[in-house]
Tab-separated table of C-alpha atoms and ligand atoms in Angstrom:
chain	number	residue	atom	x	y	z
A	282	MET	CA	45.801	53.212	182.109
A	283	THR	CA	42.905	54.533	184.141
A	284	ARG	CA	40.417	51.960	185.297
A	285	PRO	CA	36.738	52.780	184.799
A	286	ASP	CA	34.836	54.620	187.501
A	287	ALA	CA	32.925	52.068	189.569
A	288	LEU	CA	31.563	54.415	192.234
A	289	GLU	CA	28.292	55.352	190.593
A	290	SER	CA	27.201	51.765	189.968
A	291	LEU	CA	28.444	50.804	193.446
A	292	VAL	CA	26.330	53.442	195.203
A	293	SER	CA	23.148	52.074	193.634
A	294	LEU	CA	24.147	48.418	194.022
A	295	ALA	CA	25.087	49.046	197.661
A	296	LYS	CA	21.652	50.491	198.340
A	297	ARG	CA	19.736	47.862	196.343
A	298	ARG	CA	21.465	44.928	198.030
A	299	GLY	CA	21.540	46.415	201.535
A	300	PHE	CA	25.235	47.191	201.903
A	301	ILE	CA	25.225	50.951	202.463
A	302	PHE	CA	22.497	53.588	202.817
A	303	GLN	CA	22.718	57.346	203.032
A	304	SER	CA	22.334	58.486	206.641
A	305	SER	CA	18.882	59.936	207.485
A	306	GLU	CA	17.857	59.456	203.865
A	307	ILE	CA	14.151	60.153	204.490
A	308	TYR	CA	15.140	63.668	205.640
A	309	GLY	CA	17.231	64.279	202.552
A	310	GLY	CA	20.420	62.757	203.948
A	311	THR	CA	23.235	64.020	206.180
A	312	GLY	CA	26.304	65.316	204.392
A	313	SER	CA	28.840	62.562	203.892
A	314	VAL	CA	27.598	60.210	206.584
A	315	TRP	CA	26.562	56.679	205.642
A	316	ASP	CA	24.825	53.753	207.343
A	317	TYR	CA	25.787	50.114	206.828
A	318	GLY	CA	22.883	47.803	206.004
A	319	PRO	CA	22.618	44.062	206.718
A	320	PHE	CA	25.253	42.956	204.162
A	321	GLY	CA	27.467	46.009	204.717
A	322	VAL	CA	27.775	45.474	208.448
A	323	GLU	CA	28.780	41.825	207.890
A	324	LEU	CA	31.365	42.853	205.288
A	325	LYS	CA	32.886	45.604	207.432
A	326	ASN	CA	32.838	43.364	210.524
A	327	ASN	CA	34.744	40.727	208.551
A	328	VAL	CA	37.353	43.338	207.570
A	329	LYS	CA	37.718	44.484	211.177
A	330	ALA	CA	37.910	40.903	212.479
A	331	ARG	CA	40.654	40.070	209.984
A	332	TRP	CA	42.626	43.133	211.052
A	333	TRP	CA	42.167	42.319	214.742
A	334	ASN	CA	43.249	38.718	214.203
A	335	ALA	CA	46.302	39.673	212.174
A	336	MET	CA	47.368	42.538	214.443
A	337	VAL	CA	46.424	41.326	217.927
A	338	ARG	CA	45.385	37.679	218.237
A	339	GLU	CA	48.019	36.104	216.011
A	340	ARG	CA	50.863	38.041	217.630
A	341	ASP	CA	52.274	38.042	221.128
A	342	ASP	CA	53.800	41.521	220.836
A	343	VAL	CA	50.645	43.583	220.214
A	344	GLU	CA	47.929	44.213	222.824
A	345	GLY	CA	44.354	45.356	222.218
A	346	LEU	CA	42.662	48.483	223.569
A	347	ASP	CA	39.285	50.199	223.298
A	348	ALA	CA	39.716	53.791	224.443
A	349	ALA	CA	36.783	56.211	224.743
A	350	ILE	CA	35.915	58.691	222.003
A	351	LEU	CA	35.739	61.617	224.449
A	352	MET	CA	39.054	62.504	226.036
A	353	HIS	CA	40.462	65.244	228.240
A	354	PRO	CA	40.655	68.401	226.073
A	355	LYS	CA	44.328	68.818	226.937
A	356	VAL	CA	45.045	65.647	224.956
A	357	TRP	CA	44.288	67.576	221.779
A	358	GLU	CA	46.434	70.512	222.820
A	359	ALA	CA	49.352	68.183	223.461
A	360	SER	CA	48.861	66.283	220.223
A	361	GLY	CA	48.850	69.524	218.227
A	362	HIS	CA	45.282	69.076	216.955
A	363	VAL	CA	43.857	72.233	218.569
A	364	SER	CA	46.441	74.466	216.958
A	365	GLY	CA	47.324	72.535	213.856
A	366	PHE	CA	44.704	70.004	212.739
A	367	SER	CA	43.316	72.171	210.031
A	368	ASP	CA	43.032	72.219	206.298
A	369	PRO	CA	43.466	75.346	204.196
A	370	LEU	CA	40.016	76.289	202.955
A	371	ILE	CA	39.336	78.322	199.800
A	372	ASP	CA	35.897	79.663	198.841
A	373	CYS	CA	34.782	80.741	195.412
A	374	ARG	CA	32.706	83.932	195.731
A	375	ALA	CA	31.202	83.363	192.287
A	376	CYS	CA	29.830	79.821	192.652
A	377	LYS	CA	30.019	79.421	196.486
A	378	ALA	CA	31.920	76.134	196.171
A	379	ARG	CA	34.578	75.205	198.761
A	380	PHE	CA	37.917	73.606	198.083
A	381	ARG	CA	40.940	72.417	199.974
A	382	ALA	CA	43.830	74.612	198.886
A	383	ASP	CA	46.193	71.620	199.010
A	384	LYS	CA	43.883	69.541	196.770
A	385	LEU	CA	42.968	72.184	194.163
A	386	GLY	CA	44.710	70.107	191.512
A	387	ASP	CA	42.252	67.217	192.122
A	388	ALA	CA	39.162	69.477	192.173
A	389	ALA	CA	36.938	70.546	189.303
A	390	CYS	CA	35.439	73.995	188.748
A	391	PRO	CA	31.645	73.516	189.153
A	392	ARG	CA	31.040	75.854	186.187
A	393	LYS	CA	33.437	73.966	183.925
A	394	PRO	CA	34.426	70.581	185.301
A	395	SER	CA	37.264	70.166	182.771
A	396	LYS	CA	39.024	73.119	184.466
A	397	GLN	CA	40.481	73.452	187.938
A	398	PRO	CA	39.010	75.991	190.365
A	399	GLY	CA	40.498	79.388	189.512
A	400	GLU	CA	40.902	78.636	185.813
A	401	HIS	CA	37.452	79.767	184.666
A	402	ALA	CA	36.952	83.453	183.845
A	403	ASP	CA	34.200	83.788	186.510
A	404	CYS	CA	36.197	82.250	189.373
A	405	GLN	CA	36.760	84.481	192.383
A	406	LEU	CA	38.813	82.442	194.826
A	407	THR	CA	39.464	83.740	198.334
A	408	GLU	CA	42.831	83.484	200.051
A	409	PRO	CA	43.185	80.191	201.925
A	410	ARG	CA	42.157	80.262	205.594
A	411	GLN	CA	42.761	77.553	208.139
A	412	PHE	CA	39.743	75.504	209.147
A	413	ASN	CA	39.994	73.171	212.162
A	414	LEU	CA	38.591	69.733	211.396
A	415	MET	CA	37.679	68.716	214.944
A	416	PHE	CA	34.031	68.481	215.984
A	417	LYS	CA	33.492	70.396	219.214
A	418	THR	CA	30.836	69.733	221.808
A	419	PHE	CA	30.241	70.400	225.505
A	420	MET	CA	30.532	68.064	228.466
A	421	GLY	CA	27.930	68.567	231.169
A	422	PRO	CA	24.965	70.941	231.198
A	423	VAL	CA	26.754	74.259	230.687
A	424	GLU	CA	27.781	75.383	227.237
A	425	GLU	CA	30.894	77.369	228.088
A	426	SER	CA	34.471	77.321	226.939
A	427	ALA	CA	35.616	75.491	230.087
A	428	SER	CA	33.468	72.477	229.186
A	429	VAL	CA	34.497	72.091	225.545
A	430	VAL	CA	35.370	68.549	224.509
A	431	TYR	CA	36.147	67.149	221.084
A	432	LEU	CA	35.034	64.088	219.190
A	433	ARG	CA	38.366	62.399	218.560
A	434	PRO	CA	39.732	62.949	215.046
A	435	GLU	CA	41.933	59.826	215.326
A	436	THR	CA	42.115	56.862	217.661
A	437	ALA	CA	45.885	57.061	218.157
A	438	GLN	CA	45.865	59.472	221.117
A	439	GLY	CA	43.869	56.991	223.212
A	440	ILE	CA	46.787	54.620	222.744
A	441	PHE	CA	49.504	57.137	223.649
A	442	VAL	CA	47.849	58.196	226.885
A	443	ASN	CA	47.410	54.524	227.858
A	444	PHE	CA	50.926	53.480	226.877
A	445	LEU	CA	52.181	52.900	230.413
A	446	ASN	CA	48.866	51.455	231.660
A	447	VAL	CA	49.020	48.750	229.011
A	448	GLN	CA	52.753	48.164	229.337
A	449	GLN	CA	52.602	47.788	233.109
A	450	ALA	CA	49.440	45.657	233.121
A	451	THR	CA	50.738	43.239	230.486
A	452	ARG	CA	54.466	43.454	231.393
A	453	GLN	CA	55.262	43.741	227.687
A	454	LYS	CA	58.800	44.715	226.827
A	455	VAL	CA	59.724	47.185	224.097
A	456	PRO	CA	59.350	46.532	221.187
A	457	PHE	CA	55.625	45.952	221.476
A	458	GLY	CA	52.449	47.485	220.096
A	459	ILE	CA	48.933	48.555	221.080
A	460	ALA	CA	46.069	48.275	218.614
A	461	GLN	CA	42.504	49.496	218.528
A	462	ILE	CA	39.526	49.889	216.249
A	463	GLY	CA	37.179	52.797	216.749
A	464	LYS	CA	35.216	55.715	215.409
A	465	ALA	CA	36.893	58.969	214.452
A	466	PHE	CA	35.291	62.229	213.365
A	467	ARG	CA	36.559	64.943	211.045
A	468	ASN	CA	34.629	67.935	209.829
A	469	GLU	CA	36.103	67.502	206.340
A	470	ILE	CA	35.860	70.454	203.957
A	471	THR	CA	35.500	68.408	200.826
A	472	PRO	CA	34.085	65.037	201.799
A	473	GLY	CA	32.642	62.757	199.193
A	474	ASN	CA	33.208	59.923	196.800
A	475	PHE	CA	30.774	57.727	198.700
A	476	ILE	CA	32.461	56.252	201.795
A	477	PHE	CA	35.953	57.320	200.672
A	478	ARG	CA	35.980	60.537	202.711
A	479	THR	CA	33.265	60.865	205.335
A	480	ARG	CA	32.828	62.930	208.468
A	481	GLU	CA	32.357	59.909	210.738
A	482	PHE	CA	34.470	56.840	210.031
A	483	GLU	CA	36.268	53.966	211.662
A	484	GLN	CA	39.997	53.642	212.030
A	485	MET	CA	42.092	50.589	212.770
A	486	GLU	CA	45.321	51.854	214.266
A	487	MET	CA	48.359	50.238	215.808
A	488	GLN	CA	51.215	52.026	217.546
A	489	PHE	CA	54.395	49.986	217.850
A	490	PHE	CA	56.774	51.253	220.532
A	491	VAL	CA	60.453	50.697	219.761
A	492	GLU	CA	63.848	51.700	221.055
A	493	PRO	CA	65.148	54.841	219.295
A	494	GLY	CA	67.688	53.822	216.682
A	495	THR	CA	65.816	50.630	215.792
A	496	ASP	CA	62.848	52.571	214.381
A	497	MET	CA	63.623	52.416	210.658
A	498	GLU	CA	64.040	48.651	210.662
A	499	HIS	CA	60.631	48.230	212.353
A	500	PHE	CA	59.139	50.788	209.981
A	501	GLU	CA	60.189	48.754	206.948
A	502	ARG	CA	58.932	45.519	208.457
A	503	TRP	CA	55.511	47.019	209.143
A	504	MET	CA	55.256	48.485	205.642
A	505	GLN	CA	55.643	45.026	204.152
A	506	ALA	CA	53.353	43.364	206.705
A	507	ARG	CA	50.605	45.863	205.981
A	508	LEU	CA	50.870	45.494	202.220
A	509	ASP	CA	50.628	41.714	202.655
A	510	TRP	CA	47.493	42.163	204.736
A	511	HIS	CA	45.777	44.089	201.930
A	512	LEU	CA	46.801	41.421	199.417
A	513	GLY	CA	45.294	38.818	201.732
A	514	LEU	CA	41.943	40.596	201.447
A	515	GLY	CA	42.004	39.879	197.738
A	516	LEU	CA	42.952	43.395	196.550
A	517	ASP	CA	44.768	43.093	193.200
A	518	ARG	CA	48.536	43.583	193.393
A	519	ASP	CA	48.558	45.992	190.450
A	520	ARG	CA	45.967	48.212	192.137
A	521	LEU	CA	48.217	48.713	195.180
A	522	GLU	CA	51.305	50.894	195.459
A	523	PHE	CA	53.451	52.570	198.079
A	524	HIS	CA	53.656	56.332	198.064
A	525	GLN	CA	56.503	57.866	200.033
A	526	HIS	CA	55.777	61.235	201.628
A	527	THR	CA	57.990	63.970	200.280
A	528	GLU	CA	59.601	66.512	202.647
A	529	LYS	CA	56.648	68.821	201.970
A	530	GLU	CA	53.976	66.209	202.711
A	531	LEU	CA	55.665	64.900	205.853
A	532	ALA	CA	53.899	65.861	209.095
A	533	HIS	CA	56.111	67.946	211.374
A	534	TYR	CA	56.549	65.076	213.849
A	535	ALA	CA	57.186	62.335	211.293
A	536	ARG	CA	60.617	60.985	210.442
A	537	ALA	CA	59.316	58.943	207.513
A	538	ALA	CA	55.906	58.069	206.102
A	539	PHE	CA	54.539	55.849	203.405
A	540	ASP	CA	50.958	55.575	202.241
A	541	ILE	CA	49.548	52.397	200.814
A	542	ASN	CA	47.521	53.595	197.840
A	543	PHE	CA	44.763	51.729	196.051
A	544	ASP	CA	43.548	52.442	192.533
A	545	PHE	CA	39.850	53.315	192.889
A	546	GLY	CA	39.612	53.919	189.110
A	547	GLY	CA	37.898	56.846	187.412
A	548	THR	CA	38.853	60.341	188.500
A	549	LEU	CA	39.898	59.220	191.981
A	550	GLY	CA	42.634	56.892	190.723
A	551	PHE	CA	45.309	55.918	193.244
A	552	GLN	CA	44.458	57.180	196.743
A	553	GLU	CA	45.625	56.470	200.279
A	554	ILE	CA	43.941	53.649	202.150
A	555	GLU	CA	46.552	53.294	204.901
A	556	GLY	CA	49.409	55.306	206.323
A	557	VAL	CA	52.543	53.827	207.892
A	558	HIS	CA	54.353	56.504	209.872
A	559	ASN	CA	57.483	56.825	211.928
A	560	ARG	CA	56.276	59.344	214.538
A	561	SER	CA	59.512	59.427	216.539
A	562	ASP	CA	58.897	60.127	220.267
A	563	PHE	CA	56.827	63.207	219.428
A	564	ASP	CA	53.526	62.090	220.964
A	565	LEU	CA	54.864	60.585	224.187
A	566	ARG	CA	57.112	63.619	224.676
A	567	GLN	CA	54.189	66.006	224.214
A	568	HIS	CA	51.939	64.089	226.618
A	569	GLN	CA	54.748	63.882	229.145
A	570	GLU	CA	55.124	67.650	229.009
A	571	TYR	CA	51.410	68.540	229.050
A	572	SER	CA	50.443	66.012	231.750
A	573	SER	CA	53.625	66.407	233.828
A	574	LYS	CA	53.637	62.590	234.173
A	575	LYS	CA	56.738	60.595	233.300
A	576	LEU	CA	55.999	58.336	230.344
A	577	GLU	CA	59.425	56.744	230.040
A	578	TYR	CA	59.908	53.069	229.501
A	579	VAL	CA	62.242	51.408	231.956
A	580	ASP	CA	64.403	48.739	230.378
A	581	GLN	CA	65.488	46.935	233.531
A	582	ALA	CA	67.580	44.255	231.854
A	583	ASN	CA	69.811	46.881	230.235
A	584	ASN	CA	69.452	49.481	232.922
A	585	LYS	CA	68.100	52.142	230.536
A	586	ARG	CA	65.125	54.455	230.495
A	587	TYR	CA	63.846	56.266	227.455
A	588	LEU	CA	60.805	57.523	225.558
A	589	PRO	CA	60.175	54.938	222.842
A	590	TYR	CA	59.792	55.863	219.203
A	591	VAL	CA	56.507	54.932	217.562
A	592	ILE	CA	55.829	53.217	214.271
A	593	GLU	CA	52.168	53.700	213.458
A	594	THR	CA	49.965	51.823	211.011
A	595	SER	CA	46.685	53.632	210.421
A	596	VAL	CA	43.994	52.323	208.136
A	597	GLY	CA	40.360	53.275	207.573
A	598	ALA	CA	37.879	50.391	207.891
A	599	ASP	CA	35.418	52.181	205.614
A	600	ARG	CA	38.014	53.080	203.015
A	601	VAL	CA	39.246	49.496	202.877
A	602	THR	CA	35.641	48.312	202.590
A	603	LEU	CA	35.234	50.656	199.611
A	604	ALA	CA	38.462	49.342	198.064
A	605	ILE	CA	37.151	45.777	198.485
A	606	LEU	CA	33.842	46.692	196.825
A	607	VAL	CA	35.572	48.472	193.922
A	608	ASN	CA	38.042	45.622	193.472
A	609	ALA	CA	35.291	42.988	193.550
A	610	LEU	CA	32.780	44.566	191.165
A	611	ARG	CA	32.498	42.882	187.748
A	612	GLU	CA	29.908	43.218	185.002
A	613	GLU	CA	30.160	40.227	182.723
A	614	ALA	CA	28.452	38.545	179.812
A	615	VAL	CA	27.064	35.059	180.405
A	616	GLU	CA	27.300	32.511	177.616
A	617	GLY	CA	23.926	31.523	176.238
A	618	GLU	CA	22.111	34.294	178.074
A	619	GLN	CA	21.019	37.688	176.863
A	620	GLU	CA	21.367	39.412	180.165
A	621	GLY	CA	24.822	39.665	181.642
A	622	ARG	CA	25.433	39.509	185.355
A	623	THR	CA	26.848	41.773	188.036
A	624	VAL	CA	29.158	40.023	190.457
A	625	LEU	CA	30.880	41.095	193.648
A	626	GLY	CA	33.768	38.636	193.593
A	627	PHE	CA	34.791	38.930	197.258
A	628	HIS	CA	37.222	36.463	198.749
A	629	PRO	CA	34.879	33.938	200.413
A	630	ALA	CA	36.406	34.680	203.822
A	631	ILE	CA	35.163	38.291	203.778
A	632	ALA	CA	31.899	37.749	201.892
A	633	PRO	CA	28.967	38.831	204.078
A	634	ILE	CA	26.921	35.713	203.302
A	635	LYS	CA	28.723	32.459	202.598
A	636	ALA	CA	25.955	30.475	200.940
A	637	GLY	CA	22.506	30.889	199.435
A	638	VAL	CA	20.148	27.944	199.951
A	639	PHE	CA	17.485	27.461	197.290
A	640	PRO	CA	14.706	24.872	196.879
A	641	LEU	CA	14.223	24.481	193.132
A	642	THR	CA	10.431	24.406	193.537
A	643	LYS	CA	8.060	25.211	196.372
A	644	LYS	CA	6.693	21.659	196.563
A	645	ASP	CA	7.573	17.982	197.082
A	646	GLY	CA	9.276	18.605	200.400
A	647	GLN	CA	12.029	20.708	198.816
A	648	PRO	CA	11.454	23.890	200.914
A	649	GLU	CA	11.401	21.801	204.113
A	650	MET	CA	14.651	20.046	203.229
A	651	ALA	CA	16.263	23.366	202.216
A	652	GLU	CA	15.168	25.074	205.424
A	653	ARG	CA	16.560	22.214	207.494
A	654	LEU	CA	19.889	22.487	205.690
A	655	ALA	CA	19.964	26.294	206.002
A	656	ALA	CA	19.282	26.048	209.751
A	657	ALA	CA	22.083	23.510	210.186
A	658	LEU	CA	24.572	25.579	208.168
A	659	ARG	CA	23.653	28.809	209.979
A	660	LYS	CA	25.327	27.427	213.100
A	661	ARG	CA	28.648	27.722	211.236
A	662	PHE	CA	28.253	30.372	208.511
A	663	PRO	CA	25.894	33.203	207.615
A	664	VAL	CA	23.530	31.736	204.998
A	665	PHE	CA	20.603	33.168	203.114
A	666	TYR	CA	17.458	31.149	202.352
A	667	ASP	CA	15.570	32.179	199.209
A	668	GLU	CA	12.642	30.413	197.539
A	669	ALA	CA	11.245	33.361	195.553
A	670	GLY	CA	11.400	33.511	191.760
A	671	ALA	CA	13.206	31.573	189.033
A	672	ILE	CA	16.397	29.848	190.160
A	673	GLY	CA	18.495	31.889	187.675
A	674	ARG	CA	17.247	35.118	189.255
A	675	ARG	CA	18.030	33.846	192.725
A	676	TYR	CA	21.594	33.013	191.659
A	677	ARG	CA	21.956	36.497	190.154
A	678	ARG	CA	20.786	38.154	193.359
A	679	GLN	CA	23.431	36.288	195.326
A	680	ASP	CA	26.119	37.026	192.694
A	681	GLU	CA	25.396	40.715	193.216
A	682	ALA	CA	25.642	40.305	196.972
A	683	GLY	CA	28.985	38.521	196.569
A	684	THR	CA	27.767	35.179	197.997
A	685	PRO	CA	30.374	32.618	196.935
A	686	PHE	CA	28.278	29.423	197.058
A	687	GLY	CA	24.728	28.515	196.075
A	688	ILE	CA	23.120	25.279	197.282
A	689	THR	CA	20.152	23.969	195.337
A	690	ILE	CA	17.714	21.329	196.521
A	691	ASP	CA	15.822	19.603	193.680
A	692	GLY	CA	13.737	16.450	193.102
A	693	ASP	CA	16.812	14.255	193.216
A	694	SER	CA	17.840	15.806	196.536
A	695	THR	CA	14.696	14.690	198.344
A	696	ALA	CA	14.989	11.205	196.819
A	697	ASN	CA	18.733	10.630	197.267
A	698	ASP	CA	19.745	13.083	199.954
A	699	ASN	CA	22.216	15.122	197.922
A	700	VAL	CA	22.401	18.735	196.708
A	701	THR	CA	24.056	20.862	194.038
A	702	ILE	CA	26.678	23.411	195.045
A	703	ARG	CA	27.067	26.175	192.476
A	704	PHE	CA	30.157	28.397	192.500
A	705	ARG	CA	29.855	32.117	192.017
A	706	ASP	CA	32.994	32.783	189.992
A	707	ASP	CA	32.915	30.110	187.261
A	708	MET	CA	29.281	29.053	187.757
A	709	GLY	CA	30.560	25.456	187.906
A	710	GLN	CA	28.455	22.934	189.816
A	711	ILE	CA	29.152	19.844	191.865
A	712	ARG	CA	26.870	17.336	193.526
A	713	VAL	CA	27.520	16.337	197.139
A	714	ALA	CA	25.729	14.359	199.837
A	715	THR	CA	23.702	16.647	202.106
A	716	SER	CA	25.639	15.458	205.139
A	717	ARG	CA	28.895	16.729	203.573
A	718	VAL	CA	27.807	20.258	202.630
A	719	ALA	CA	29.176	21.984	205.739
A	720	GLU	CA	32.500	20.166	205.477
A	721	VAL	CA	32.894	20.941	201.751
A	722	LEU	CA	32.018	24.620	202.262
A	723	GLY	CA	34.565	24.716	205.080
A	724	ARG	CA	37.261	23.467	202.680
A	725	TYR	CA	36.353	26.126	200.134
A	726	LEU	CA	36.398	28.851	202.759
A	727	GLU	CA	39.860	27.759	203.750
A	728	ALA	CA	40.994	27.677	200.112
A	729	ASP	CA	39.397	31.149	199.772
A	730	HIS	CA	38.006	30.886	196.265
A	731	ALA	CA	34.629	30.288	194.680
A	732	ARG	CA	35.401	28.145	191.620
A	733	ALA	CA	34.456	24.489	191.206
A	734	ASP	CA	37.451	22.312	192.104
A	735	SER	CA	36.872	18.583	192.450
A	736	ARG	CA	40.008	18.180	194.593
A	737	LEU	CA	38.313	20.066	197.388
A	738	VAL	CA	35.404	17.655	197.363
A	739	GLU	CA	37.208	14.312	197.301
B	926	LIG	P1	43.709	62.544	203.829
B	926	LIG	O1	45.024	63.144	203.399
B	926	LIG	O2	43.059	61.650	202.800
B	926	LIG	O3	42.759	63.510	204.479
B	926	LIG	P2	45.044	61.662	206.174
B	926	LIG	O4	46.428	61.526	205.659
B	926	LIG	O5	44.631	62.800	207.003
B	926	LIG	O6	44.020	61.472	204.967
B	926	LIG	P3	45.316	59.810	208.273
B	926	LIG	O7	45.135	60.806	209.319
B	926	LIG	O8	46.679	59.250	208.020
B	926	LIG	O9	44.677	60.322	206.918
B	926	LIG	O10	44.274	58.632	208.539
B	926	LIG	C1	44.589	57.280	208.369
B	926	LIG	C2	43.549	56.554	207.574
B	926	LIG	O11	42.237	56.854	208.045
B	926	LIG	C3	43.511	56.945	206.094
B	926	LIG	O12	44.458	56.189	205.363
B	926	LIG	C4	42.102	56.577	205.706
B	926	LIG	O13	42.005	55.191	205.392
B	926	LIG	C5	41.312	56.850	206.958
B	926	LIG	N1	40.636	58.149	206.874
B	926	LIG	C6	41.144	59.370	207.176
B	926	LIG	N2	40.229	60.338	206.991
B	926	LIG	C7	39.107	59.711	206.564
B	926	LIG	C8	37.799	60.154	206.205
B	926	LIG	N3	37.458	61.434	206.269
B	926	LIG	N4	36.890	59.234	205.793
B	926	LIG	C9	37.206	57.919	205.746
B	926	LIG	N5	38.416	57.445	206.075
B	926	LIG	C10	39.359	58.314	206.480
């Protein structure tokens, strides 16, 4: 069954609530480039921090790296990007639309969206021609072919060229990995679907270097580990699936590849959010040849030297953020109320704001008490103070922003020093002493849900 299309409502919600804005909007926007607003940057930072913790900090066999975007142009010759990082482009002479020849099946004819390009009587499709996806620019003051550099189309190559630097500096032994998070740029032919396919995006990549022959066992372990990571973000199990690359889909250097697909609903349906690839020793071998520098690993204990094989996990921070938004969006009826509510049901751990703090009225010392509490909580979590409008409206605004907890200060609070905590998902409420709010929120954040549960308060 196809899930409903959430993208249209998400684009407007994301703008309204300050998650994501179109780049350079006042000039009419830049094609498929987006800016993250105050809530969006917190959400994406939480995703990146979780990845970094899981891949680097919690492990002793993966090291971190932050390589530069601009690299020696020969890197991209060695990697095969100059000659081969291209998509087959097809134009329609009749309607001037552009398509990727390998994705024609997913595209709609602009004149008749129920048909594929080429199926309408007016269609005049050109033969496919190869279009390189790398952005080119010049280094230094002279715009000549000798000074061409590229904006990296993936972060991985920064890891390959630093393989021995990292290994020697850390004295890691194979098997071990190198991980980094960084911007990548692709001049995509058919970008779109909000932040699903953009021309500037962030990748979180890890290359795990292993002894040849042990590669498939590591490959399978990483596939499972990566699926578990997505489940830990709160993505529904039945929206996730593995897709194995067929012979035809497999990149020339890859021995095996699986995508982790997420069901975005609507016409997009299941699409790749992460790739897990067995790249063999292709990249190190290429860089060894093009740089004329030995990149072999020396296994002293066993008196062996070899070029390691690489298991790569490559995931887009923006695409995962979109999956989280799609997965979290709910429109629901509220008992006893005419208006329903829109909720972003994020796992509390990745929610941009953890708690809203609301004085019930603007008098009787309630705002002062609420501001004091908000200031104290801010030392531990991002919180949002709001005293404007009816309390129901304030709750709704935070539901839409995905804030898991709401703390209300009323007349009883100023008299007896306690507050109400309201939970986003079941709208249940509990009363706790003001001095315990931080501790109770901490327990909920650890339990990672936003439903009233008296056991977490006792
Ligand atoms: P596609 O077939 O969708 O173009 P790909 O197979 O080229 O993607 P990879 O090179 O394997 O993608 O990139 C790894 C990850 O980087 C993808 O799973 C995706 O999450 C992310 N990614 C790739 N291209 C884009 C893009 N244009 N916009 C946003 N994220 C992207």
